[in-house]
Each structure stands twice: as structure tokens, then as C-alpha cells.
Short mmCIF file of C-alpha atoms and ligand atoms in Angstrom, two decimals:
data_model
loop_
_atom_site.label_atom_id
_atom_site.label_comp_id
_atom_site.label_asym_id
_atom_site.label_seq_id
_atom_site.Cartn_x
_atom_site.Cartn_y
_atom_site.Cartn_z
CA UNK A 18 0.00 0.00 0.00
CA UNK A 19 0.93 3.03 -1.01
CA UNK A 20 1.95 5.66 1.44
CA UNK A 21 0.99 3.66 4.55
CA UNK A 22 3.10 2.56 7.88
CA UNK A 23 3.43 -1.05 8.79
CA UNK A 24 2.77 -1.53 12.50
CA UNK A 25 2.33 -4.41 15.26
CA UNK A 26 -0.45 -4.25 18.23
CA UNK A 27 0.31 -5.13 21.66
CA UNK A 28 -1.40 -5.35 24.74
CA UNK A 29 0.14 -6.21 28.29
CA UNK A 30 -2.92 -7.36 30.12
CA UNK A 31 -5.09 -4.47 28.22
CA UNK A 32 -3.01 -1.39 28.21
CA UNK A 33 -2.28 -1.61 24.75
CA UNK A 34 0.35 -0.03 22.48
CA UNK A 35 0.87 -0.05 18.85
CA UNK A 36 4.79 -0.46 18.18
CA UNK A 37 6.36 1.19 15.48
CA UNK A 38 10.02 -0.78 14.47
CA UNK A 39 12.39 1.94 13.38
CA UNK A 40 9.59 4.16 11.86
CA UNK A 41 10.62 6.54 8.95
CA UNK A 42 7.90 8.80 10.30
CA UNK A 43 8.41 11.77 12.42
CA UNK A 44 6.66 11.18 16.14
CA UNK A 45 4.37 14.75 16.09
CA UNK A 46 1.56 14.66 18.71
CA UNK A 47 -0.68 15.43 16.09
CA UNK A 48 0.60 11.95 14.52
CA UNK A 49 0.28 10.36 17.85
CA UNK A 50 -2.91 11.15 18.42
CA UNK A 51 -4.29 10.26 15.21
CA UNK A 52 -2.84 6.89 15.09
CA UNK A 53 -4.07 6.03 18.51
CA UNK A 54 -7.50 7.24 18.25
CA UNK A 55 -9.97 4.81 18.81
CA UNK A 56 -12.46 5.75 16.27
CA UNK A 57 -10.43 6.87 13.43
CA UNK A 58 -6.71 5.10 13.68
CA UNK A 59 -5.60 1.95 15.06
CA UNK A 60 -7.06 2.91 19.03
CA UNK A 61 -4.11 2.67 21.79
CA UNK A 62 -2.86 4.00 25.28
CA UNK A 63 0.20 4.36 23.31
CA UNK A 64 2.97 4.10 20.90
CA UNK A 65 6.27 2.77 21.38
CA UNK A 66 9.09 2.82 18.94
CA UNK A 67 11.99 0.65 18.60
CA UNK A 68 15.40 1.77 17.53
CA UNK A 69 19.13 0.69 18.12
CA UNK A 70 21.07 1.67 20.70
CA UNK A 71 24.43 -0.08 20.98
CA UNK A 72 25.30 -2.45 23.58
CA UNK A 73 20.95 -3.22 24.10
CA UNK A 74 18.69 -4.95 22.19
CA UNK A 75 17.00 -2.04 20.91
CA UNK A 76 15.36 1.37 22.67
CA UNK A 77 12.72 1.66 23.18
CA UNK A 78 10.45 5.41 23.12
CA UNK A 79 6.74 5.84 24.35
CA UNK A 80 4.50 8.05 23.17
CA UNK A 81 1.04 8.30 25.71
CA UNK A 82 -2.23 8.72 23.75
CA UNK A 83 -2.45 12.37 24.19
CA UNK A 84 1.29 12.59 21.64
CA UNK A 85 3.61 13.35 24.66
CA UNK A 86 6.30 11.41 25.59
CA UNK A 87 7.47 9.74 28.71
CA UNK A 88 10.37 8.33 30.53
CA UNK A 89 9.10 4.73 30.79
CA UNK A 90 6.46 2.67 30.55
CA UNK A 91 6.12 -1.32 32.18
CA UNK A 92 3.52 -3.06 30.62
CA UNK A 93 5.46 -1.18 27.21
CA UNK A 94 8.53 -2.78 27.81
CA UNK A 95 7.00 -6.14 28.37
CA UNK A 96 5.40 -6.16 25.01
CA UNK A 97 8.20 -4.50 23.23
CA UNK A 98 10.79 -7.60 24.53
CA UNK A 99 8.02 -9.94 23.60
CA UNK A 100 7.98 -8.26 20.11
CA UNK A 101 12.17 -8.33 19.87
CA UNK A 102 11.62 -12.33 20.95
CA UNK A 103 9.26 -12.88 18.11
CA UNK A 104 11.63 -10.91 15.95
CA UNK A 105 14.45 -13.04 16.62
CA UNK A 106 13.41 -16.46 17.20
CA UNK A 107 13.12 -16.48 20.83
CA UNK A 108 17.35 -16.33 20.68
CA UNK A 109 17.93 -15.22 24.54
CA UNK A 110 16.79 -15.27 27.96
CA UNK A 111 16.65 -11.83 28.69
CA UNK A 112 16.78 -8.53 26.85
CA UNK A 113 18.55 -5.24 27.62
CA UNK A 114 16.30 -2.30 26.60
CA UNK A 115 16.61 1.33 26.73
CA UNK A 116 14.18 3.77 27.75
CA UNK A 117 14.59 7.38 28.54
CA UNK A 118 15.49 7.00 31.92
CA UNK A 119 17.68 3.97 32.09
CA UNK A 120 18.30 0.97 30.57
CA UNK A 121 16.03 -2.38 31.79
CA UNK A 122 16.48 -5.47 32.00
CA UNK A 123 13.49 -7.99 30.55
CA UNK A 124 13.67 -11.67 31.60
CA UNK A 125 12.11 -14.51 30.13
CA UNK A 126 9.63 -16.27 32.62
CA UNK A 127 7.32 -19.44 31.89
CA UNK A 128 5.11 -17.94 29.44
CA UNK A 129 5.72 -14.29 29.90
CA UNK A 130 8.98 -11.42 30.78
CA UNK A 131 9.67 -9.68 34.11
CA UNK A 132 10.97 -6.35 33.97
CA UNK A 133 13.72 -5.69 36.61
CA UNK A 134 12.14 -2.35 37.83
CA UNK A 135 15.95 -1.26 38.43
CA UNK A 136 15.08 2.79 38.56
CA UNK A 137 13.12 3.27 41.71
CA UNK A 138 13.40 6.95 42.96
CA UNK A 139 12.24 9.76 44.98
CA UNK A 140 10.00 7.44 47.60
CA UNK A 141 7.92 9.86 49.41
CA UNK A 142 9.75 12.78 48.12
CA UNK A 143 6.25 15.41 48.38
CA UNK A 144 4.73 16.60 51.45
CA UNK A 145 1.27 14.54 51.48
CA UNK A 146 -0.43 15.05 54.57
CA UNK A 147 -2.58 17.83 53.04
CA UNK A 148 -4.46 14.92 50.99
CA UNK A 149 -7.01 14.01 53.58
CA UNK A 150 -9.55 12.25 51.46
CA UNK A 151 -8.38 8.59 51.73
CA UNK A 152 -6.81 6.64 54.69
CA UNK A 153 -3.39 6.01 53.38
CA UNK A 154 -1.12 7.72 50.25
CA UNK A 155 2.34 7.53 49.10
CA UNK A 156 4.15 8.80 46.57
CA UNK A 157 7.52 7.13 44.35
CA UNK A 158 8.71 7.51 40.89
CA UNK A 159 9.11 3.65 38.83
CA UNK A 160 10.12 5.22 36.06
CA UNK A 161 7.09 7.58 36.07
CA UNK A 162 5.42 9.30 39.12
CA UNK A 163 2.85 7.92 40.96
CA UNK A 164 0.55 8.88 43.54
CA UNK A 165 -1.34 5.81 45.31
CA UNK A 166 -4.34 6.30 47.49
CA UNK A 167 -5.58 3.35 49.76
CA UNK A 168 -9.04 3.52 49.55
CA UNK A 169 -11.54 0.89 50.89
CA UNK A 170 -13.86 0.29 47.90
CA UNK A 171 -11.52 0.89 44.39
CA UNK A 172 -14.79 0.24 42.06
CA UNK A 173 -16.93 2.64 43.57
CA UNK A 174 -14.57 5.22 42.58
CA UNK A 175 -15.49 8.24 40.65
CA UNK A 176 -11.70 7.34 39.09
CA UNK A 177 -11.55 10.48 36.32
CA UNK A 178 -12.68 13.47 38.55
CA UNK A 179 -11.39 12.05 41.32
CA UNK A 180 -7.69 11.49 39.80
CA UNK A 181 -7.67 14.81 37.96
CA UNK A 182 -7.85 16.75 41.74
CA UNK A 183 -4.31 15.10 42.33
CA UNK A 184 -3.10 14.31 38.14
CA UNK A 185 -2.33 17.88 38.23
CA UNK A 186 -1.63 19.35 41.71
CA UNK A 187 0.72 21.70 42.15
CA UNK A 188 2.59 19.16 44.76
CA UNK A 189 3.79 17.15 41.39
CA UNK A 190 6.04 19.34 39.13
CA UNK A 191 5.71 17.19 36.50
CA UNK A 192 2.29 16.03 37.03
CA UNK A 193 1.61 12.11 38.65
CA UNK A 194 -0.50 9.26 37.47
CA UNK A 195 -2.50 8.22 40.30
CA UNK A 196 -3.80 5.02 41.61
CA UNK A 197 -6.74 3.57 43.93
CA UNK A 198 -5.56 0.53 46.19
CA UNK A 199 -8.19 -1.85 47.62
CA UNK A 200 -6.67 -4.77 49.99
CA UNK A 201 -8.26 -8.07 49.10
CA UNK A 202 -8.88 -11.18 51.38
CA UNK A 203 -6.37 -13.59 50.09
CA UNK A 204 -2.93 -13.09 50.69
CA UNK A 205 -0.83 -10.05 49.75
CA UNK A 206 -3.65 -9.31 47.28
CA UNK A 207 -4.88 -6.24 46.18
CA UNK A 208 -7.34 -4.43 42.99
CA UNK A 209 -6.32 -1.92 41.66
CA UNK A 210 -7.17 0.81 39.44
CA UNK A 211 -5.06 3.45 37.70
CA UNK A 212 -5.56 6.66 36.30
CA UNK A 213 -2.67 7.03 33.42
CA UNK A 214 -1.07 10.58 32.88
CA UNK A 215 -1.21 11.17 29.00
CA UNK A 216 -4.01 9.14 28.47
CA UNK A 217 -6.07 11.32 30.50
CA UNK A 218 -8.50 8.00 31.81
CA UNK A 219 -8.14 5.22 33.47
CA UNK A 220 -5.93 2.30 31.83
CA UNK A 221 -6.84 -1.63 32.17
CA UNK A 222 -3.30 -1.74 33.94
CA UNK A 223 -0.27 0.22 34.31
CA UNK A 224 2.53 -1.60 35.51
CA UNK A 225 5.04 1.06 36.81
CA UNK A 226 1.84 1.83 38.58
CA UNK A 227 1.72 -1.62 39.90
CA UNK A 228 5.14 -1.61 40.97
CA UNK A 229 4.40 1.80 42.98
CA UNK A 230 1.29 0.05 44.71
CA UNK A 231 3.15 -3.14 45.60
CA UNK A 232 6.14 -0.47 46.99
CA UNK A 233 3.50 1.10 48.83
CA UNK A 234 1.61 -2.07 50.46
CA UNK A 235 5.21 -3.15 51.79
CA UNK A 236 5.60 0.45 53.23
CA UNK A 237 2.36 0.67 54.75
CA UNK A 238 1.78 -2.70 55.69
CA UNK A 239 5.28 -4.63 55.13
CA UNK A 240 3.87 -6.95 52.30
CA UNK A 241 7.27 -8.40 50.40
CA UNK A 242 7.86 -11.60 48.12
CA UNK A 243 5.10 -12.02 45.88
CA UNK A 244 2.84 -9.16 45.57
CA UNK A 245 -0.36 -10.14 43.77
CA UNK A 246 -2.08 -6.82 41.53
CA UNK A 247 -5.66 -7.33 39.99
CA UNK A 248 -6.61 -4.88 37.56
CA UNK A 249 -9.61 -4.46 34.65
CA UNK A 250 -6.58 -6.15 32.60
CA UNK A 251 -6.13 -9.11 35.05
CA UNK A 252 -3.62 -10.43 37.39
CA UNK A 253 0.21 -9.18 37.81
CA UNK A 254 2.91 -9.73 40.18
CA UNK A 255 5.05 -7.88 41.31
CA UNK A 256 8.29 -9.19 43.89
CA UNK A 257 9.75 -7.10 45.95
CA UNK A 258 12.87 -8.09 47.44
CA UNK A 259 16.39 -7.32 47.02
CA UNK A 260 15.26 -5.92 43.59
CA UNK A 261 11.93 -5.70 42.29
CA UNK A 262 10.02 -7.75 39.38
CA UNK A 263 7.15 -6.91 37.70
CA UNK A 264 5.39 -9.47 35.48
CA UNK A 265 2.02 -10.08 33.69
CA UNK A 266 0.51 -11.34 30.53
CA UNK A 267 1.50 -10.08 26.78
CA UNK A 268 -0.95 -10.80 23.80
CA UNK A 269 0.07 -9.76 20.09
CA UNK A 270 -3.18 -8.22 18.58
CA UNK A 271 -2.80 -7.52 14.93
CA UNK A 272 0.00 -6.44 12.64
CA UNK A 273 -1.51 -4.56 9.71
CA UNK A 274 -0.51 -1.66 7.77
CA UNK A 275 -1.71 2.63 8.67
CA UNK A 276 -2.86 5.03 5.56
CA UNK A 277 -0.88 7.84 6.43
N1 LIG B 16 1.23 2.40 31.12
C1 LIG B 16 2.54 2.57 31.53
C2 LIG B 16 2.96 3.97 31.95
C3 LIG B 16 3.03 4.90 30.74
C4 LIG B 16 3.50 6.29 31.07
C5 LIG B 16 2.49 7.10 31.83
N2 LIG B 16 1.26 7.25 31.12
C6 LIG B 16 3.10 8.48 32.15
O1 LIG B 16 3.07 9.37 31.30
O2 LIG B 16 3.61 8.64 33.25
C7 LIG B 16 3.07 1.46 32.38
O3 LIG B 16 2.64 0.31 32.15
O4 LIG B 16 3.96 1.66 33.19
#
């Protein structure tokens, strides 16, 4: 086809990204946008392209919905090694990818990767004891920022107005994406929901936001090992140890072509 893009779809238990290897194309938000639009492009929480970057398997940029970019996304990364797998005939173990912020590593698990969430940063850096509206909050960066809120009933959560009071306070310089914790019976379980920062709505998962919740259930409450994350997109773990894991389920969509 004739002035079109080739492109692959991802999704990392629902937050789903359309990945772009080593596009020609320049990455405008305008472009962004378009392409991600759920009515009149492919439809995505994102874009991620994949370049080279010597001494990695690739790097690896995302794009959020709304055509700005960020430092790092998790459930991203997961389907981006899956993709670089695929690519190359399942040849290693574990990947080294590149993101704005650092460089990851992406391990090969059963039937999925784990991302060793190796830049953790700025834990409880803001002054939150203003927030009064939920019992608990804390605040760390995984990459991206996060705010998350324990809260004793996640679904009856108003979750767009409701984020947007803290997705933009003036605490967070660069903004935060924010998420809702609810503490299940079974053990070292929790639901969550998160509201993503550049797709301006909640997301079916977001796993730096993940790691941030499991981060804060071991502060709060001293949870560690196996963390286990429900979410609209299904169940994650995340480990928290020495280092910290984070790991969940990667579907290829649809590869198909874009009329530019
Ligand atoms: N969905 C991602 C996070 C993507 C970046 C985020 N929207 C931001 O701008 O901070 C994840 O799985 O971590």
C-alpha cells in the first residue's frame, strides 16, 4: 500500500500499544494522536518505537495517547521484549532495553517477561499530609510518578474526577499518574485501578503503577515476596525483594498496515 506505515499491536494485560520498528515517520503529537485514536486510527494507550542503541537490544520510546512522551512505561517494555523475541526467534533469555530513563532489564519467565524495575526513585519525596480524602497515600517515581491512594472500595470510585484533583496538583512538578488501592482477602492481594497521565482516563493496567502500589503495600503494611495486583486487565505480580520484578501477561493483537 501506497503511502501507509506497517505496525504491530500489543497489549500487556489491556493497556495496549501499537509499536512502530524503526519508523521513517516523524513522532508529532498530532501523529500520535491520530494513530491512537480509537475511532479513526488503530485505538491505543500508546505508541512505542523501537530503535538501536548499541550495547541493548534495541530502545525503546513511548508516546502516551495524548502525543507526549514519557520516561518509561512497564507493561510497554513487556510487550516490546516480547515483540524483539518474536523478531528473533526467541534467541535469549533476557533482553537489555533502553528507555529514557535507564536501561532495563526484561527476563524470560514461563510464558511471559519480568521487567527488573531497576530505577526506583524519589520514595515519598512530596509533602502529602494535606491529601485528607483517603486513609493512606504515598508517593515514588518507577520510572514515572505515581501517587497511590488506599481507599476501601476501588470500584466505587469516581476514578476520572477524582484522579484529575491530584493528576495535576501543584505538589507534582511534572504532574503524577494516580492510583486507587483496595486490599483483598487472600494473601498479599490487592485491585487496583489506575488513572494514566497522557491518556487522560483510566488504563486496564499500568505496571510502573503496579510496581508503585506493591512499593506502597510493603511500606504501609510490610507486604514483600510475591505481591499479587488485579486490575480491569487481570492479574500481575510484582516481587519485591532485594530488587523488584514486575510481570504479567502479553498478547500480540494484529499487525496490519496505517494510511498515512
Ligand atoms: N502504562 C505505563 C505507563 C506509561 C506512562 C504514563 N502514562 C506516564 O506518562 O507517566 C506502564 O505500564 O507503566
Amino acid at each position: 500500500m501506497k503511502n501507509s506505515l506497517k505496525f504491530t499491536k500489543f497489549s500487556g494485560n489491556g493497556n495496549d500499544f501499537i509499536i512502530l520498528d524503526h519508523p521513517t515517520v516523524e513522532m508529532t503529537p498530532a501523529f500520535v494522536k491520530k494513530m491512537c485514536d480509537r475511532h479513526f486510527g488503530v485505538g491505543a494507550d500508546g505508541i512505542l518505537t523501537l530503535t538501536e542503541f548499541a550495547g541493548t537490544d534495541g530502545e525503546m520510546r513511548i508516546f502516551n495517547a495524548d502525543g507526549g512522551e514519557a520516561e518509561m512505561c512497564g507493561n510497554g517494555l513487556r510487550c516490546l521484549a516480547t515483540y524483539i523475541d518474536q523478531k528473533l526467534n526467541h534467541a535469549k533469555n533476557a533482553y537489555r532495553i533502553k528507555t529514557m530513563n535507564a536501561t532495563y532489564e526484561v527476563i524470560r519467565q514461563e510464558n511471559a517477561f519480568a521487567i527488573e524495575m531497576s530505577e526506583i526513585k524519589d520514595k515519598n519525596l512530596y509533602d502529602l499530609s494535606h491529601f485528607h480524602e483517603f486513609d493512606r497515600s504515598f508517593f515514588i517515581n518507577t520510572g514515572v510518578p505515581h501517587l497511590v491512594f488506599l481507599v476501601k472500595d476501588a470500584k466505587a470510585i469516581d476514578i476520572k474526577p477524582t484522579a484529575a484533583r491530584y493528576r495535576y496538583h501543584s505538589t507534582f512538578p511534572n504532574g503524577t499518574n494516580v492510583s486507587f488501592v483496595e486490599i483483598q482477602k487472600d494473601y498479599q492481594t490487592a485491585y487496583v485501578r489506575t488513572y494514566e497521565r497522557g491518556v487522560e482516563d483510566e488504563t486496564h493496567s499500568c505496571g510502573t503503577g503496579l510496581t508503585a502500589t506493591a512499593l506502597a503495600l510493603n511500606y504501609w503494611n510490610g507486604w514483600k515476596e510475591m505481591i499479587t495486583l488485579k486490575t480491569l486487565g487481570g492479574t500481575q505480580r510484582v516481587l519485591v525483594g532485594d530488587k523488584v520484578f514486575y510481570s504479567g501477561e502479553v498478547k500480540h493483537c494484529f499487525s496490519g498496515e496505517y494510511s498515512l
